[in-house]
Amino acid sequence: MRYITFCLMLTLCIFKSSGQSISISNDGAPANPSSMLDVRSTSKGLLTPRMTLSQRNMIASPATGLMIYQTDNTPGFYHFNGTIWTLVSSVNNWSM
């Protein structure tokens, strides 16, 4: 019982001490202090969730700013602006 308690306390201390920022990188670089998540790579990209229009519309109470890649109808990146899903960019129309 003491062993289980010790392991639980150790785990909680580790999570508490590393709760500031997370870095995912090839070189072990620390996360930028202003970020919650810092992803770095010179050879790979970020893959967002991919789903159909009907799957997207089945997301219950999407958070404002949620982003997905829609694979059918008008494929592209969509974000939820708090009211509706908005096309950020389509496959044929990258905008800055």
Short mmCIF file of C-alpha atoms in Angstrom, two decimals:
data_model
loop_
_atom_site.label_atom_id
_atom_site.label_comp_id
_atom_site.label_asym_id
_atom_site.label_seq_id
_atom_site.Cartn_x
_atom_site.Cartn_y
_atom_site.Cartn_z
CA MET A 1 0.00 0.00 0.00
CA ARG A 2 2.86 2.38 0.79
CA TYR A 3 4.42 1.61 -2.59
CA ILE A 4 1.20 2.52 -4.42
CA THR A 5 0.87 5.74 -2.42
CA PHE A 6 4.51 6.64 -3.12
CA CYS A 7 4.08 6.00 -6.87
CA LEU A 8 0.91 8.09 -6.97
CA MET A 9 2.57 11.00 -5.17
CA LEU A 10 5.65 10.80 -7.40
CA THR A 11 3.47 10.82 -10.52
CA LEU A 12 1.50 13.84 -9.28
CA CYS A 13 4.73 15.74 -8.55
CA ILE A 14 6.08 15.01 -12.02
CA PHE A 15 2.87 16.21 -13.70
CA LYS A 16 2.76 19.31 -11.50
CA SER A 17 6.36 20.26 -12.24
CA SER A 18 6.05 19.79 -16.01
CA GLY A 19 2.67 21.47 -16.39
CA GLN A 20 4.05 24.70 -17.86
CA SER A 21 4.77 23.93 -21.52
CA ILE A 22 5.25 20.86 -23.70
CA SER A 23 7.90 20.58 -26.39
CA ILE A 24 7.78 17.99 -29.14
CA SER A 25 11.02 18.09 -31.09
CA ASN A 26 13.80 16.04 -32.63
CA ASP A 27 16.54 17.90 -30.77
CA GLY A 28 15.16 17.97 -27.21
CA ALA A 29 14.84 21.77 -27.23
CA PRO A 30 12.73 23.22 -24.41
CA ALA A 31 9.33 24.69 -25.19
CA ASN A 32 9.03 28.41 -25.81
CA PRO A 33 7.85 29.87 -22.47
CA SER A 34 4.99 31.73 -24.14
CA SER A 35 3.50 28.54 -25.63
CA MET A 36 1.42 25.73 -24.21
CA LEU A 37 2.63 23.38 -26.96
CA ASP A 38 5.78 23.90 -29.03
CA VAL A 39 6.16 21.53 -32.01
CA ARG A 40 9.48 21.71 -33.89
CA SER A 41 10.74 19.73 -36.86
CA THR A 42 12.78 20.27 -39.97
CA SER A 43 11.58 17.10 -41.67
CA LYS A 44 7.93 16.53 -40.66
CA GLY A 45 4.67 18.47 -40.49
CA LEU A 46 1.59 18.72 -38.30
CA LEU A 47 -1.31 16.45 -39.23
CA THR A 48 -4.71 17.76 -38.14
CA PRO A 49 -7.81 15.58 -37.71
CA ARG A 50 -9.33 14.58 -41.05
CA MET A 51 -13.07 13.98 -41.36
CA THR A 52 -16.07 14.23 -43.65
CA LEU A 53 -18.68 16.99 -43.52
CA SER A 54 -21.13 14.73 -41.67
CA GLN A 55 -18.47 13.71 -39.13
CA ARG A 56 -17.57 17.38 -38.60
CA ASN A 57 -21.21 18.29 -38.04
CA MET A 58 -21.57 15.55 -35.42
CA ILE A 59 -19.02 17.20 -33.10
CA ALA A 60 -21.01 18.12 -30.02
CA SER A 61 -20.38 21.69 -28.83
CA PRO A 62 -17.18 22.43 -30.77
CA ALA A 63 -14.82 24.83 -29.05
CA THR A 64 -14.25 28.24 -30.63
CA GLY A 65 -11.06 27.95 -32.69
CA LEU A 66 -11.34 24.19 -33.23
CA MET A 67 -9.70 23.25 -36.54
CA ILE A 68 -10.15 20.18 -38.78
CA TYR A 69 -9.39 19.14 -42.35
CA GLN A 70 -12.59 18.25 -44.24
CA THR A 71 -12.08 15.53 -46.86
CA ASP A 72 -15.31 15.74 -48.90
CA ASN A 73 -17.68 18.34 -50.48
CA THR A 74 -15.35 21.37 -50.39
CA PRO A 75 -12.15 19.87 -48.98
CA GLY A 76 -9.94 22.13 -46.91
CA PHE A 77 -9.15 23.44 -43.46
CA TYR A 78 -12.14 24.62 -41.43
CA HIS A 79 -12.30 26.31 -38.05
CA PHE A 80 -15.24 26.88 -35.75
CA ASN A 81 -15.65 30.60 -35.06
CA GLY A 82 -18.02 30.15 -32.13
CA THR A 83 -21.13 30.12 -34.33
CA ILE A 84 -20.37 28.34 -37.63
CA TRP A 85 -17.67 26.32 -39.36
CA THR A 86 -15.66 28.59 -41.67
CA LEU A 87 -13.42 27.54 -44.54
CA VAL A 88 -9.87 28.73 -43.84
CA SER A 89 -8.39 27.47 -47.09
CA SER A 90 -9.45 25.06 -49.77
CA VAL A 91 -7.24 22.62 -51.65
CA ASN A 92 -7.07 24.95 -54.66
CA ASN A 93 -7.09 28.28 -52.81
CA TRP A 94 -4.42 28.88 -50.18
CA SER A 95 -4.88 32.34 -48.76
CA MET A 96 -2.65 34.34 -46.46
#
